[in-house]
Amino acid sequence: MPDKAPQKHEHKKTGKTIKQRRAEKRAKHDMEMPTDPVAQARKRAR
C-alpha cells in the first residue's frame, strides 16, 4: 500500500517566463534607442 502522507517536493525554480524575457528585451531596446528625433529619421531613411 502506498504512503498517502503529503511529501515535500523540492522543485528546481523555473526560469523566466516568456513575458518577462520579452519585457526585458523591450526595455533594453528602448534604452539603446536615441532620443534625438533627427537621428531616428536618419535611421529610418536608410
Short mmCIF file of C-alpha atoms in Angstrom, two decimals:
data_model
loop_
_atom_site.label_atom_id
_atom_site.label_comp_id
_atom_site.label_asym_id
_atom_site.label_seq_id
_atom_site.Cartn_x
_atom_site.Cartn_y
_atom_site.Cartn_z
CA MET A 1 0.00 0.00 0.00
CA PRO A 2 1.48 3.38 -0.98
CA ASP A 3 2.26 6.05 1.58
CA LYS A 4 -0.51 8.68 1.44
CA ALA A 5 1.24 11.25 3.59
CA PRO A 6 1.94 14.52 1.79
CA GLN A 7 5.51 14.76 0.60
CA LYS A 8 7.62 17.88 0.23
CA HIS A 9 8.88 18.03 -3.30
CA GLU A 10 11.82 20.32 -3.80
CA HIS A 11 11.43 21.51 -7.36
CA LYS A 12 14.02 23.44 -9.22
CA LYS A 13 12.93 27.04 -9.58
CA THR A 14 11.71 27.64 -13.10
CA GLY A 15 13.36 30.14 -15.37
CA LYS A 16 11.91 33.41 -16.52
CA THR A 17 8.59 33.39 -18.28
CA ILE A 18 8.29 34.43 -21.89
CA LYS A 19 6.56 37.65 -20.83
CA GLN A 20 9.45 38.53 -18.53
CA ARG A 21 12.02 37.85 -21.26
CA ARG A 22 10.11 39.96 -23.78
CA ALA A 23 9.73 42.83 -21.28
CA GLU A 24 13.47 42.82 -20.58
CA LYS A 25 14.25 42.72 -24.29
CA ARG A 26 11.96 45.69 -24.97
CA ALA A 27 13.41 47.66 -22.06
CA LYS A 28 16.94 47.01 -23.29
CA HIS A 29 15.98 48.02 -26.83
CA ASP A 30 14.29 51.22 -25.60
CA MET A 31 17.42 52.19 -23.68
CA GLU A 32 19.56 51.82 -26.80
CA MET A 33 17.28 53.94 -28.98
CA PRO A 34 18.41 57.53 -29.41
CA THR A 35 16.01 60.16 -28.10
CA ASP A 36 17.04 62.59 -30.84
CA PRO A 37 14.25 62.71 -33.49
CA VAL A 38 16.75 63.64 -36.21
CA ALA A 39 18.81 60.52 -35.51
CA GLN A 40 15.65 58.42 -35.68
CA ALA A 41 14.68 59.96 -39.03
CA ARG A 42 18.14 59.24 -40.44
CA LYS A 43 17.98 55.65 -39.27
CA ARG A 44 14.56 55.15 -40.92
CA ALA A 45 15.72 56.74 -44.19
CA ARG A 46 18.45 54.16 -44.68
#
